Coordinates of C-alpha atoms and ligand atoms in Angstrom, one line a residue:
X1 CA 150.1 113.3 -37.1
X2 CA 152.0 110.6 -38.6
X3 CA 149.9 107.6 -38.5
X4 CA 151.6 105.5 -41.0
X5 CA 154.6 102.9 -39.1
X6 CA 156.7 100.2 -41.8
X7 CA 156.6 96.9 -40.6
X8 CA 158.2 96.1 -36.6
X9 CA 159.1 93.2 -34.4
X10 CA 157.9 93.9 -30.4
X11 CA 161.1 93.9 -28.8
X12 CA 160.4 96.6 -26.1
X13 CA 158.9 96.7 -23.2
X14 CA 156.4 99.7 -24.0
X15 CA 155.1 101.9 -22.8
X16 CA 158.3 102.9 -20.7
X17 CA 157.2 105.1 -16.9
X18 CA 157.5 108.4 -17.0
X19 CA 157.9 109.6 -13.1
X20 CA 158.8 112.9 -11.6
X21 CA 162.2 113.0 -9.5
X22 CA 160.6 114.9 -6.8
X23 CA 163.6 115.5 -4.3
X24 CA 166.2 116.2 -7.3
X25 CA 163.4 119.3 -8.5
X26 CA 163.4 120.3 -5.0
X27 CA 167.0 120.3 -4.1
X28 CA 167.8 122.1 -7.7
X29 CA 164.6 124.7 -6.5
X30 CA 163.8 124.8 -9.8
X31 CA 161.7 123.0 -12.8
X32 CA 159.8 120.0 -12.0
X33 CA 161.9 117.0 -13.8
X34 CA 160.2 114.1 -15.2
X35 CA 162.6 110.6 -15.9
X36 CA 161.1 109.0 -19.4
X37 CA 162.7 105.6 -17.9
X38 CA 163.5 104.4 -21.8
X39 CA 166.4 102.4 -19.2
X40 CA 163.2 100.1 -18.2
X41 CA 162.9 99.1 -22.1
X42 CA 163.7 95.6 -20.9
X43 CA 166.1 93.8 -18.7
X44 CA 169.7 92.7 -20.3
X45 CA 168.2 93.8 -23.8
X46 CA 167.2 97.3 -21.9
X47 CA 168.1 101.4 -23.3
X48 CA 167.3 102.8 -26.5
X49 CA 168.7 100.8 -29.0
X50 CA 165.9 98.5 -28.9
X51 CA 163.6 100.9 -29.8
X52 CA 165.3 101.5 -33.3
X53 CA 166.1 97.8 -34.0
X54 CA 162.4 96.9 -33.3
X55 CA 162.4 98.1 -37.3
X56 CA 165.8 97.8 -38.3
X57 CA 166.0 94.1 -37.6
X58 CA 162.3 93.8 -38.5
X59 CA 163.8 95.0 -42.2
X60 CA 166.6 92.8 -42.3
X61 CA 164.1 90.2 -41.8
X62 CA 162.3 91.3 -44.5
X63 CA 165.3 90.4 -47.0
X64 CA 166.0 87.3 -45.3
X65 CA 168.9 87.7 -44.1
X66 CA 170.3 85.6 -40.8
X67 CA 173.0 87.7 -39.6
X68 CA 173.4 91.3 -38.1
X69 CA 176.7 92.5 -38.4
X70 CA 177.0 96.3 -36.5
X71 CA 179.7 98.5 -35.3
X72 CA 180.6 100.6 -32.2
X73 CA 183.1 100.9 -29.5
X74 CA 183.9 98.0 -26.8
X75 CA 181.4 98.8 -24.5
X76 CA 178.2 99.9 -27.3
X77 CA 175.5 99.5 -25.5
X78 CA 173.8 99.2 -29.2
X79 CA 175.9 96.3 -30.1
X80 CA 175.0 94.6 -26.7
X81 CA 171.6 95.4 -28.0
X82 CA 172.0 93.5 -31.2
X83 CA 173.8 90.7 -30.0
X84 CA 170.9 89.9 -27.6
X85 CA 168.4 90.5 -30.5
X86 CA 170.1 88.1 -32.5
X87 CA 170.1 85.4 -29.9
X88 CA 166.2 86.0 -29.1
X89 CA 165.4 85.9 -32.6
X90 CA 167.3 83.0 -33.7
X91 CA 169.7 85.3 -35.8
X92 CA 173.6 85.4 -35.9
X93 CA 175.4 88.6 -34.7
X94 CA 179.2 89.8 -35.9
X95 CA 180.3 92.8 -33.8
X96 CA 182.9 95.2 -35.5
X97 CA 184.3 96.4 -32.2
X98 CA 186.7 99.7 -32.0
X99 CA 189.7 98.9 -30.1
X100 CA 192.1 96.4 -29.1
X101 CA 190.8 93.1 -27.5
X102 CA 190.9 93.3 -23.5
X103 CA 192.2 90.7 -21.5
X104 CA 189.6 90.4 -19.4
X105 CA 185.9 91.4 -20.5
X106 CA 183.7 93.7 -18.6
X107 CA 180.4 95.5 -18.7
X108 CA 178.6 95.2 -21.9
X109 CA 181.2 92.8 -23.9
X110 CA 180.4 90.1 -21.2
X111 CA 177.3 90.3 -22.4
X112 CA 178.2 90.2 -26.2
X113 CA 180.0 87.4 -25.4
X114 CA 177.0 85.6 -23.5
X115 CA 175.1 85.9 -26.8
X116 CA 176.9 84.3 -28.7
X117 CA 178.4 87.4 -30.7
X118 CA 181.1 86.8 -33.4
X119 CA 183.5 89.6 -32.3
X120 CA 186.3 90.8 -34.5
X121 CA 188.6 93.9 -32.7
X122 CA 190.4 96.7 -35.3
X123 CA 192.4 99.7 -34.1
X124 CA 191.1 103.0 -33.8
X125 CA 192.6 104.3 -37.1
X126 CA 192.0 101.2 -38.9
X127 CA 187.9 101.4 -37.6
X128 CA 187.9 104.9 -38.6
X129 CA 189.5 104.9 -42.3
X130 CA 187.8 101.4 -43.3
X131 CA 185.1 100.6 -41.6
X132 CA 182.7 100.0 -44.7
X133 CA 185.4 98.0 -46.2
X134 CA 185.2 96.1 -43.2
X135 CA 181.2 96.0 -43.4
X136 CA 181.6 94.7 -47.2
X137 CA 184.1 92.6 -46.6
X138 CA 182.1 90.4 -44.0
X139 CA 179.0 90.5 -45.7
X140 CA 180.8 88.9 -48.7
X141 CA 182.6 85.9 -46.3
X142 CA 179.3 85.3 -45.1
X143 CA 177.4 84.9 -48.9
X144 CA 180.0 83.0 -49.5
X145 CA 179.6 80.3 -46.6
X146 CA 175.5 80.5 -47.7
X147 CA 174.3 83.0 -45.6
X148 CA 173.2 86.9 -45.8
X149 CA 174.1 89.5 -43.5
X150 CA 172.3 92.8 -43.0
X151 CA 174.7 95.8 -41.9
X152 CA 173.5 98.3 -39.4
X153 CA 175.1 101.5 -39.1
X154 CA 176.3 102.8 -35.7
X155 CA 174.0 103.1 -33.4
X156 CA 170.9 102.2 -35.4
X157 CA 170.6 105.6 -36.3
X158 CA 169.6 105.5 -40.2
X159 CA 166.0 106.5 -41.9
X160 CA 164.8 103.3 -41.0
X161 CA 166.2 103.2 -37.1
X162 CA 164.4 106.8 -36.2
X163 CA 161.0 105.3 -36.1
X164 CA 161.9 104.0 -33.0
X165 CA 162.1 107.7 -31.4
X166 CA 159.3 108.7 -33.4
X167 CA 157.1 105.8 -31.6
X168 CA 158.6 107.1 -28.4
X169 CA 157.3 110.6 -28.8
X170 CA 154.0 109.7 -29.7
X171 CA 154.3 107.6 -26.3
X172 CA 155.5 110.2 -24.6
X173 CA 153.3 112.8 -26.2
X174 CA 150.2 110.7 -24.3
X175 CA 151.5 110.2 -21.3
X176 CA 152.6 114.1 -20.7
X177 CA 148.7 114.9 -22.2
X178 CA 147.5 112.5 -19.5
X179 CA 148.7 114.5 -16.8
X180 CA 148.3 117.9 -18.1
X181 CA 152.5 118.4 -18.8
X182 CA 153.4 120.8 -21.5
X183 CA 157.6 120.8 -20.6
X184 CA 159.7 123.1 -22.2
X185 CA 162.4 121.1 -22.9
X186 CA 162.9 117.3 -23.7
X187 CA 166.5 116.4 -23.0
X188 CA 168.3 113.0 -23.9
X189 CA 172.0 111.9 -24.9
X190 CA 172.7 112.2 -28.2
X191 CA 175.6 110.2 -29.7
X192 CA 175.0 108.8 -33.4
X193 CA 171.6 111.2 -33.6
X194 CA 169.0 108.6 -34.1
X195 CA 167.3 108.9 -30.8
X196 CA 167.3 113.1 -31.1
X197 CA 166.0 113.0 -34.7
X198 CA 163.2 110.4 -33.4
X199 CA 162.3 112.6 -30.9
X200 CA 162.5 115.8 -32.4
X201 CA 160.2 114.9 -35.7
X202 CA 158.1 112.9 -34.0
X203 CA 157.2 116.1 -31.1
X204 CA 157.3 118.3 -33.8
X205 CA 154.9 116.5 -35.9
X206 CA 152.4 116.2 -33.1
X207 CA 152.9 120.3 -32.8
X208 CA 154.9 120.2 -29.4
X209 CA 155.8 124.2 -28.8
X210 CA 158.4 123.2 -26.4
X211 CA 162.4 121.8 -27.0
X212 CA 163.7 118.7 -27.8
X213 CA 167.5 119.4 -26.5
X214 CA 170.1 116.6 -27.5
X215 CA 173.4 116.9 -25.1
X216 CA 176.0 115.9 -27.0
X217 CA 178.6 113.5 -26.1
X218 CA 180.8 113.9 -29.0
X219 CA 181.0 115.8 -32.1
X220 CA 179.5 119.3 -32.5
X221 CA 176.1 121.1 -32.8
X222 CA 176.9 121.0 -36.7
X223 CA 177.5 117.7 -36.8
X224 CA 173.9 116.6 -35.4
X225 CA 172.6 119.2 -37.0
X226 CA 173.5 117.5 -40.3
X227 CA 173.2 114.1 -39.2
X228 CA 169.7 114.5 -37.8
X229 CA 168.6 116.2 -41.1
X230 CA 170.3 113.6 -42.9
X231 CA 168.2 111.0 -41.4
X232 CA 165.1 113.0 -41.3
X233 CA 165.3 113.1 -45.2
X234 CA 166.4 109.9 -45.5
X235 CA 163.6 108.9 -43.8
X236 CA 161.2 111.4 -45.6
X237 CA 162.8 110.0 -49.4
X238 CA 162.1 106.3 -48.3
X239 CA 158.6 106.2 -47.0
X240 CA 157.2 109.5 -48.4
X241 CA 155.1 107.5 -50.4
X242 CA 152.6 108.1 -47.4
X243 CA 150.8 111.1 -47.2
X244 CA 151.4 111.3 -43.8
X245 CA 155.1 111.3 -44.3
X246 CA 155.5 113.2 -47.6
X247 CA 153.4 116.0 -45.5
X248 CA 156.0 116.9 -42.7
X249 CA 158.2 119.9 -43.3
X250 CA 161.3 118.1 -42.6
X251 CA 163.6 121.4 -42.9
X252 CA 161.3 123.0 -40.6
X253 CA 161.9 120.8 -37.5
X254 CA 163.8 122.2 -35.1
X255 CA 167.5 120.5 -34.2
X256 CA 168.5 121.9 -31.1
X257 CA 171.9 120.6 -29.1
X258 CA 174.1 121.3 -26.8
X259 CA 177.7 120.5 -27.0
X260 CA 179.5 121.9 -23.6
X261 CA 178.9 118.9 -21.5
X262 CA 181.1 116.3 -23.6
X263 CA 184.3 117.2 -21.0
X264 CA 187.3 115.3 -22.4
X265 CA 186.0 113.7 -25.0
X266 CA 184.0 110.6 -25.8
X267 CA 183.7 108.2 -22.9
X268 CA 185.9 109.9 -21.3
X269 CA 184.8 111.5 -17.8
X270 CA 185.2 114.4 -15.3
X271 CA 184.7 114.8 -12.1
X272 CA 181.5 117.1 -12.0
X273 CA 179.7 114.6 -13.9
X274 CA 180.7 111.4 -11.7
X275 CA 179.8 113.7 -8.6
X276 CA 176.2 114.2 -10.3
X277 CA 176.0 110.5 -11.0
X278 CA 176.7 109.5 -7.5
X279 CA 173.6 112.3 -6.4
X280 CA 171.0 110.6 -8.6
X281 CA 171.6 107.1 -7.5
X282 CA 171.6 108.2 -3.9
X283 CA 168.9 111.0 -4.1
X284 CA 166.5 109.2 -6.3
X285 CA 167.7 105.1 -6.7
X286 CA 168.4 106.0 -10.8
X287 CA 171.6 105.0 -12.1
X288 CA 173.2 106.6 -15.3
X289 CA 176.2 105.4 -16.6
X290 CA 179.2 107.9 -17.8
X291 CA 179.4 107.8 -21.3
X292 CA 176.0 109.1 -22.3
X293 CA 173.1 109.7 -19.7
X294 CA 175.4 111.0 -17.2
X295 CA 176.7 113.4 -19.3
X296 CA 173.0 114.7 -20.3
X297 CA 171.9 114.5 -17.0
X298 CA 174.5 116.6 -15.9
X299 CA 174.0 118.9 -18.5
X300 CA 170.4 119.5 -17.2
X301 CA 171.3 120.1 -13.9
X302 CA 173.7 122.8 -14.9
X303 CA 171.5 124.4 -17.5
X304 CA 168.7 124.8 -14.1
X305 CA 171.8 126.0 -12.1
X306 CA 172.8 128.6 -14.1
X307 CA 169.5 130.2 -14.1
X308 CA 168.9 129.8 -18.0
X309 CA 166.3 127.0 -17.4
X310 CA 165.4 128.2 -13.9
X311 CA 161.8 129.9 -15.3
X312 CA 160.9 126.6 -16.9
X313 CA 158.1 124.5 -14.9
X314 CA 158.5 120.6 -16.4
X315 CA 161.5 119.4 -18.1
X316 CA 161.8 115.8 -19.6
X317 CA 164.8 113.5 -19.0
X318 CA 164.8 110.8 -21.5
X319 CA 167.0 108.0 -20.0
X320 CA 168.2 105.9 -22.8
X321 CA 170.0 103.2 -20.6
X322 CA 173.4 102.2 -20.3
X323 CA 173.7 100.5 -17.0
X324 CA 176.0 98.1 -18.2
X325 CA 179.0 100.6 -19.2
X326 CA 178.5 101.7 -16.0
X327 CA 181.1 99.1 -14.6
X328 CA 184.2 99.7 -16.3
X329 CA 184.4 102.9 -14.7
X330 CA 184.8 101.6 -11.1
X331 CA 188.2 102.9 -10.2
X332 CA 187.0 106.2 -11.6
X333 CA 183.8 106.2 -9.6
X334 CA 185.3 105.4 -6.1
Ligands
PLP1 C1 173.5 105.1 -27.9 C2 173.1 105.7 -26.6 C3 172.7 107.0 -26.6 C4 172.7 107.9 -27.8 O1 171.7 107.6 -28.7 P1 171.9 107.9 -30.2 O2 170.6 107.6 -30.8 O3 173.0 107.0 -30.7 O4 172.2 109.3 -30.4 C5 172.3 107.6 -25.4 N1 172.3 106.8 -24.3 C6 172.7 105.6 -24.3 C7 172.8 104.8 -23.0 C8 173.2 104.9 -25.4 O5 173.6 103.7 -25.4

């Protein structure tokens, strides 16, 4: 048990349902499968990004700072996130957004825009090869004008971020001891790690005998493999002062992903997945979005399908949010 938690600002709306999909389980004829509506974490400021910054905002607090500046593509769900953060908190937000500025906004940069975001747009290859120039760079325009800025790496996924997912499996872990549910498998989107190396630690640590699976939707199993340890010892280094934290066998937790779901590549969709989309929202009234949870999702489905999970009695879908994204892919949807 981990009982220590660093300092956090409520930003959540906790504790988040968990529900069982009973027509989707029937229809597949196989495992029971429970929705861990993370998606319900709030309403604009919804998904699992809020989880994380509930401690990574509540650090850059801590220094004093009165700007987040973060980082992700044009529809981040995790820079929507930050940007509404910012506004509830009274804090400025500068958005480092991969790509080229649209003419018209839509999904989730509407949003960044409502905020009150300071946006700045950079290519592809120039996000890739200098984005922590770019980080640097801003936080020194900003000291300059008077103020601070606190960087937040992709995602929210760093040392300090993962205690989001580790309060959400000790959520979790209550709610599934309530009813009796031991699943075999725990199953969310994985995209900068954060939310699988929450999870995983936190299930682990709690002596869960059972799976957390990450479905990738970039990258490799290496990669979060690495990342997720990364983090995990990051995490271990910084507040290991604990007992409770020096005490957890960080090598030993399991990482487990799977990396066949991703299709074309990041954000980008295929037709299996949009089908499974559509069958959720109209089988259960639960909307994914095609970047991340309908890629996991799908990935379930086909894991029951294909007989390898069809033994398995309770399976956990995490749903991280996302709703937002879901827009810009109209014309592919219909
Ligand atoms: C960011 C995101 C994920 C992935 O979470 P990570 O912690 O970055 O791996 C999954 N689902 C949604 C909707 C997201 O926005």
């Amino acid at each position: 048990m981990i009982t220590y938690r660093p300092k956090k600002i409520s930003l959540a709306n906790t504790p988040t349902p968990l529900r069982l999909l009973g027509k989707v389980s029937e229809q597949l004829g196989g495992p029971r499968i429970w929705v861990k509506h993370d998606d319900a974490t709030g309403s604009a400021l919804s998904g699992n990004k809020v989880r994380k910054l509930e401690y990574v905002v509540a650090e850059a607090i801590e220094h004093n700072c009165d700007t987040l500046i973060t980082c992700g593509g044009l529809q981040s769900n995790h820079c929507r996130a930050t940007a509404l953060v910012a506004a509830q908190l009274g804090l400025n937000a500068h958005l480092v957004l991969r790509g080229r500025k649209p003419a018209e906004a839509d999904g989730n940069l509407v949003l960044d825009h409502m905020a009150g975001a300071e946006i700045s747009y950079y290519s592809p290859a120039e996000y890739i090869q200098r984005l922590p120039e770019i980080f640097s760079k801003l936080s020194e325009d900003y000291l300059a004008l008077g103020r601070k800025a606190w960087c937040i790496p992709t995602g929210a996924s760093d040392e300090i971020g993962i205690w989001g997912y580790i309060d959400a499996a000790y959520e979790l872990y209550g709610q599934l001891h309530q009813q009796s549910l031991n699943p075999r498998y725990i199953v969310c989107a994985t995209g900068s790690g954060g939310t699988q190396a929450g999870l995983s630690l936190g299930m682990h640590s709690l002596g869960y005998s059972g799976e957390v699976v990450g479905m990738a939707v970039c990258d490799s199993e290496e990669y979060f493999l690495r990342k997720a340890r990364k983090d995990m010892h990051g995490w271990q280094h910084r507040y290991g002062a604990e007992d409770d934290v020096a005490s957890v066998d960080v090598d030993g937790v399991p990482i487990k992903t799977l990396a066949n779901y991703i299709g074309p590549g990041y954000a980008r969709t295929y037709p299996e997945m949009l089908d499974c989309i559509k069958w959720l929202a109209r089988t259960e009234g639960i909307v994914l979005d095609p970047c991340y949870t309908g890629k996991a999702f799908y990935g379930l489905v086909e894991e029951i399908r294909s007989g390898r999970w069809s033994e398995v009695e309770d399976i956990v879908f995490v749903h991280t949010g996302g709703i937002f994204g879901l827009f810009p892919y109209r014309a592919e949807l219909f």
